[in-house]
Coordinates of C-alpha atoms and ligand atoms in Angstrom, one line a residue:
X24 CA 19.3 29.6 -11.5
X25 CA 19.4 31.4 -8.6
X26 CA 16.2 32.8 -7.9
X27 CA 14.7 30.9 -5.0
X28 CA 15.0 33.0 -1.7
X29 CA 14.1 31.5 2.1
X30 CA 11.9 34.5 2.2
X31 CA 10.0 33.6 -1.1
X32 CA 9.8 29.4 -0.5
X33 CA 8.9 30.7 3.2
X34 CA 6.2 32.8 1.7
X35 CA 4.5 30.2 -0.4
X36 CA 4.9 27.2 2.3
X37 CA 0.9 27.6 3.7
X38 CA -0.5 27.7 0.4
X39 CA 1.6 24.9 -0.9
X40 CA 0.7 22.9 2.4
X41 CA -3.1 24.1 2.1
X42 CA -2.9 22.4 -1.5
X43 CA -0.7 19.5 -1.3
X44 CA -3.2 16.3 -1.7
X45 CA -3.2 14.7 1.9
X46 CA -4.3 11.4 0.6
X47 CA -1.6 11.0 -2.1
X48 CA 1.3 12.5 0.2
X49 CA 0.1 9.5 2.9
X50 CA 0.2 6.9 -0.1
X51 CA 3.4 8.0 -0.8
X52 CA 4.6 7.7 2.8
X53 CA 2.9 4.5 3.1
X54 CA 5.0 2.8 0.5
X55 CA 7.8 4.1 1.5
X56 CA 7.6 2.8 4.8
X57 CA 5.9 -0.5 4.1
X58 CA 9.5 -2.2 4.1
X59 CA 10.0 -2.7 7.3
X60 CA 13.3 -4.4 7.3
X61 CA 15.3 -1.2 5.8
X62 CA 15.7 2.4 7.3
X63 CA 13.9 3.8 4.1
X64 CA 16.0 6.6 2.0
X65 CA 14.2 9.5 0.4
X66 CA 15.8 11.9 -2.2
X67 CA 14.1 14.9 -2.3
X68 CA 15.2 16.8 -5.4
X69 CA 15.1 20.9 -5.8
X70 CA 14.8 20.4 -1.6
X71 CA 15.1 24.1 -1.1
X72 CA 14.8 24.4 3.0
X73 CA 13.0 21.2 3.4
X74 CA 9.2 21.9 2.6
X75 CA 8.8 18.6 1.2
X76 CA 10.3 17.1 4.1
X77 CA 7.9 19.1 6.6
X78 CA 4.6 18.4 4.6
X79 CA 5.5 14.6 4.6
X80 CA 6.0 14.9 8.3
X81 CA 2.9 16.8 9.1
X82 CA 1.4 13.9 7.0
X83 CA 3.2 11.3 8.9
X84 CA 2.0 12.4 12.2
X85 CA -1.6 12.5 11.6
X86 CA -3.8 10.2 13.7
X87 CA -5.4 9.2 10.2
X88 CA -2.0 7.7 9.2
X89 CA -1.7 3.8 10.5
X90 CA 2.0 3.1 10.1
X91 CA 4.3 1.6 12.9
X92 CA 7.2 3.7 11.7
X93 CA 7.6 7.8 13.0
X94 CA 7.8 10.1 10.0
X95 CA 10.9 11.3 11.4
X96 CA 13.6 9.7 13.3
X97 CA 13.4 6.6 11.1
X98 CA 14.1 7.6 7.6
X99 CA 16.6 8.8 6.0
X100 CA 16.2 12.2 3.9
X101 CA 19.1 13.3 1.3
X102 CA 18.0 16.3 0.3
X103 CA 19.5 17.7 -3.1
X104 CA 19.6 21.1 -4.4
X105 CA 22.3 23.3 -5.9
X106 CA 21.9 26.2 -3.5
X107 CA 24.1 25.2 -0.2
X108 CA 22.4 28.7 1.4
X109 CA 18.9 26.8 1.4
X110 CA 20.9 23.4 1.8
X111 CA 22.0 24.9 5.0
X112 CA 18.7 26.2 6.1
X113 CA 17.1 23.1 6.0
X114 CA 19.9 21.6 7.8
X115 CA 19.6 24.5 10.4
X116 CA 15.8 23.7 10.8
X117 CA 16.1 20.0 10.9
X118 CA 19.6 18.7 11.4
X119 CA 18.8 17.9 14.9
X120 CA 15.4 16.2 14.6
X121 CA 15.9 14.1 11.0
X122 CA 18.3 12.2 9.7
X123 CA 19.6 14.5 6.9
X124 CA 22.1 14.0 4.1
X125 CA 22.7 17.1 2.1
X126 CA 23.9 17.0 -1.5
X127 CA 24.8 19.8 -3.2
X128 CA 24.0 19.1 -6.7
X129 CA 22.9 20.2 -10.4
X130 CA 20.1 18.2 -11.3
X131 CA 21.3 18.5 -14.8
X132 CA 23.8 16.1 -13.6
X133 CA 21.2 13.2 -13.4
X134 CA 23.8 10.5 -13.3
X135 CA 25.5 11.4 -10.4
X136 CA 22.3 12.2 -8.1
X137 CA 22.8 10.3 -5.3
X138 CA 19.9 7.8 -5.5
X139 CA 21.5 4.4 -4.5
X140 CA 19.4 2.7 -1.7
X141 CA 16.5 5.5 -2.3
X142 CA 12.8 3.8 -1.9
X143 CA 11.2 7.1 -2.8
X144 CA 12.2 10.0 -4.7
X145 CA 10.0 13.6 -4.0
X146 CA 9.9 17.0 -5.5
X147 CA 7.8 20.0 -4.5
X148 CA 7.0 23.0 -7.3
X149 CA 10.0 21.4 -9.2
X150 CA 8.9 19.8 -12.5
X151 CA 7.5 22.8 -14.2
X152 CA 11.2 24.1 -14.2
X153 CA 12.5 21.0 -15.9
X154 CA 12.7 19.9 -19.4
X155 CA 11.4 16.9 -20.9
X156 CA 14.6 15.3 -21.1
X157 CA 15.5 15.7 -17.6
X158 CA 12.2 13.8 -16.8
X159 CA 13.2 11.0 -19.3
X160 CA 16.6 10.6 -17.9
X161 CA 15.2 10.8 -14.3
X162 CA 12.6 8.2 -15.1
X163 CA 15.5 5.9 -16.3
X164 CA 17.0 6.0 -13.1
X165 CA 14.1 6.0 -11.2
X166 CA 13.6 2.5 -13.4
X167 CA 17.1 1.1 -12.3
X168 CA 16.7 1.4 -8.5
X169 CA 12.9 0.5 -8.8
X170 CA 12.5 3.8 -6.4
X171 CA 9.1 5.9 -6.8
X172 CA 8.5 9.2 -7.4
X173 CA 6.2 11.8 -5.7
X174 CA 6.1 15.1 -7.2
X175 CA 3.9 17.4 -5.6
X176 CA 2.7 21.2 -7.0
X177 CA 3.5 21.2 -10.5
X178 CA 1.5 24.0 -12.1
X179 CA -1.0 23.2 -14.4
X180 CA -1.6 26.3 -16.4
X181 CA -4.9 27.4 -14.8
X182 CA -5.0 30.7 -12.9
X183 CA -9.0 32.0 -12.0
X184 CA -9.0 35.6 -10.6
X185 CA -12.0 36.9 -8.8
X186 CA -12.8 39.6 -9.4
X187 CA -12.2 39.3 -12.9
X188 CA -10.6 41.8 -15.1
X189 CA -10.5 42.1 -19.1
X190 CA -6.6 41.0 -19.5
X191 CA -6.4 38.2 -17.4
X192 CA -6.8 35.6 -20.1
X193 CA -3.7 37.4 -22.6
X194 CA -1.6 37.9 -19.1
X195 CA -2.3 33.8 -18.6
X196 CA -1.9 33.0 -22.2
X197 CA 1.5 34.8 -22.0
X198 CA 3.0 33.9 -18.5
X199 CA 2.2 30.0 -19.7
X200 CA 4.3 30.6 -22.7
X201 CA 7.0 32.1 -20.5
X202 CA 6.8 28.9 -18.2
X203 CA 8.0 27.4 -21.1
X204 CA 11.4 28.7 -21.2
X205 CA 15.0 27.7 -19.8
X206 CA 14.7 28.2 -16.6
X207 CA 18.4 26.5 -15.7
X208 CA 17.3 22.9 -16.3
X209 CA 16.4 23.0 -20.2
X210 CA 13.4 24.3 -22.1
X211 CA 10.7 24.0 -19.3
X212 CA 7.8 21.8 -19.2
X213 CA 5.9 24.3 -17.3
X214 CA 2.1 23.6 -17.6
X215 CA 3.0 20.2 -19.4
X216 CA 4.8 18.8 -16.3
X217 CA 1.9 16.8 -14.6
X218 CA 0.6 15.0 -18.1
X219 CA 4.5 14.5 -19.1
X220 CA 5.5 12.8 -15.8
X221 CA 2.5 10.9 -16.0
X222 CA 3.5 9.7 -19.6
X223 CA 7.1 9.1 -19.2
X224 CA 6.1 7.1 -15.9
X225 CA 3.2 4.8 -17.2
X226 CA 5.7 3.9 -20.1
X227 CA 8.4 2.7 -17.7
X228 CA 5.6 0.3 -16.1
X229 CA 4.7 2.5 -13.2
X230 CA 1.7 2.5 -11.9
X231 CA 0.1 6.1 -11.2
X232 CA -2.0 8.2 -9.3
X233 CA -3.2 11.7 -9.7
X234 CA -4.8 14.7 -7.5
X235 CA -5.3 18.5 -7.8
X236 CA -3.5 20.6 -5.6
X237 CA -4.8 24.1 -6.4
X238 CA -3.3 27.1 -4.2
X239 CA -6.7 28.7 -3.2
X240 CA -5.5 31.9 -2.1
X241 CA -7.9 34.4 -0.3
X242 CA -7.4 37.5 2.1
X243 CA -4.9 35.2 4.2
X244 CA -2.6 35.1 1.5
X245 CA -2.5 38.7 0.6
X246 CA 1.4 38.9 0.9
X247 CA 1.7 36.0 -1.4
X248 CA -0.8 37.3 -3.8
X249 CA 0.9 40.8 -3.6
X250 CA 4.5 39.1 -4.7
X251 CA 2.5 36.7 -7.5
X252 CA 1.1 39.5 -9.0
X253 CA 4.3 41.7 -9.9
X254 CA 6.0 38.4 -10.7
X255 CA 3.5 37.6 -13.2
X256 CA 3.4 41.2 -14.7
X257 CA 7.6 41.4 -14.9
X258 CA 7.6 38.1 -17.0
X259 CA 4.7 39.0 -19.3
X260 CA 6.0 42.5 -20.0
X261 CA 8.4 42.2 -22.9
X262 CA 8.0 39.8 -25.7
X263 CA 4.4 38.5 -25.8
X264 CA 2.6 41.6 -27.2
X265 CA 0.8 42.9 -24.4
X266 CA 0.5 46.6 -24.3
X267 CA 2.4 48.2 -21.7
X268 CA -0.2 50.5 -20.5
X269 CA -2.9 47.8 -20.4
X270 CA -0.3 45.5 -18.1
X271 CA 0.2 48.5 -16.0
X272 CA -3.7 48.5 -15.6
X273 CA -4.1 45.3 -14.8
X274 CA -1.2 45.0 -12.4
X275 CA -2.6 48.1 -10.4
X276 CA -6.0 46.2 -10.4
X277 CA -5.0 43.1 -9.2
X278 CA -3.0 44.7 -6.6
X279 CA -6.1 46.9 -5.3
X280 CA -7.7 43.6 -4.8
X281 CA -5.0 41.7 -3.3
X282 CA -6.5 41.9 0.6
X283 CA -9.9 41.1 -0.9
X284 CA -10.1 38.9 -4.0
X285 CA -9.7 35.3 -4.6
X286 CA -6.8 33.8 -6.8
X287 CA -6.9 29.9 -7.6
X288 CA -3.8 28.5 -9.4
X289 CA -4.1 25.1 -10.1
X290 CA -1.3 22.5 -9.7
X291 CA -1.0 18.4 -9.8
X292 CA 0.1 15.9 -7.7
X293 CA 1.7 12.8 -9.3
X294 CA 2.7 9.4 -7.4
X295 CA 4.0 6.9 -9.3
X296 CA 5.3 3.7 -8.2
X297 CA 6.9 0.6 -9.3
X298 CA 4.3 -2.1 -10.5
X299 CA 5.0 -5.1 -8.6
Ligands
SAM310 C1 10.4 26.3 -6.7 S1 11.8 26.0 -5.6 C2 10.8 24.5 -5.0 C3 11.9 24.4 -3.8 C4 11.3 23.4 -2.4 N1 11.0 22.4 -3.1 C5 10.1 23.9 -1.9 O1 8.9 23.6 -2.3 O2 9.8 25.1 -1.4 C6 12.6 24.8 -6.6 C7 14.0 24.2 -6.3 O3 14.8 23.8 -6.8 C8 16.2 24.5 -6.7 N2 16.8 24.0 -8.5 C9 16.5 24.7 -9.1 N3 17.4 24.7 -10.2 C10 17.9 23.4 -9.8 C11 19.6 22.7 -10.6 N4 19.8 22.7 -11.8 N5 19.9 21.8 -9.7 C12 19.6 21.6 -8.5 N6 18.5 22.1 -7.7 C13 17.7 23.4 -8.6 C14 16.0 25.7 -6.4 O4 17.5 26.0 -5.6 C15 14.8 25.7 -5.3 O5 15.2 25.3 -4.3

């Protein structure tokens, strides 16, 4: 998969940050920093340009959070991605302020992922892209290292548009089917990612917390919505039985309302910690 540009990741980050459940993120940080004897290692899978690092740094800096550790300088961030351009951008943005180890690696090579010493593994907007067997293999490695998992922003299959359009339901059903196609990491879990993570990690003896983290997009997010709409329309254009003219009409309607309408895209955040 090569389709994630710095520009697209930047465009979605404001919505991601607003959506992320802050209590769950703070709980993940508390677990990470609870062992005061060690400098905690956090491994971010599919790190992109470092959005999880930025999000957890913000949560860690919140005055509401009661921890003796700074969220930045006292952590080792291992950023793992197969796209060197994204890793370089993460280093450019954070290399001077954070302790970063960048690892160019394919998440399919799970056995070689650098989890040694990790207390927490994180991922944002990743698990809906991966297959069931990637989750199973990662779970086995988490157990082996007694590491926690904080998996934020897993698409849950729901999207609600305002104003509504008669084709919304058909487009969503087709899009959710498309979300289950192989995106480079095996047949994708798509909307089932949150549920499957919970099941696999519960089975492995972890304690699970879950929170909804929907994108709630309004006029301030028009630029993101204007990218989202053609992305959805392209994904469902072929193979799902949607009439080409009807789909074009849906797209035109949605674009016409991009700056004034609303769109809620459901996600789930999952935190799984080893049961002590
Ligand atoms: C939706 S983006 C999320 C990026 C980042 N976590 C964020 O929230 O901005 C998915 C990320 O997974 C990475 N990725 C996709 N397939 C991968 C693979 N097979 N191995 C390693 N990284 C992969 C992409 O390069 C991209 O950075």
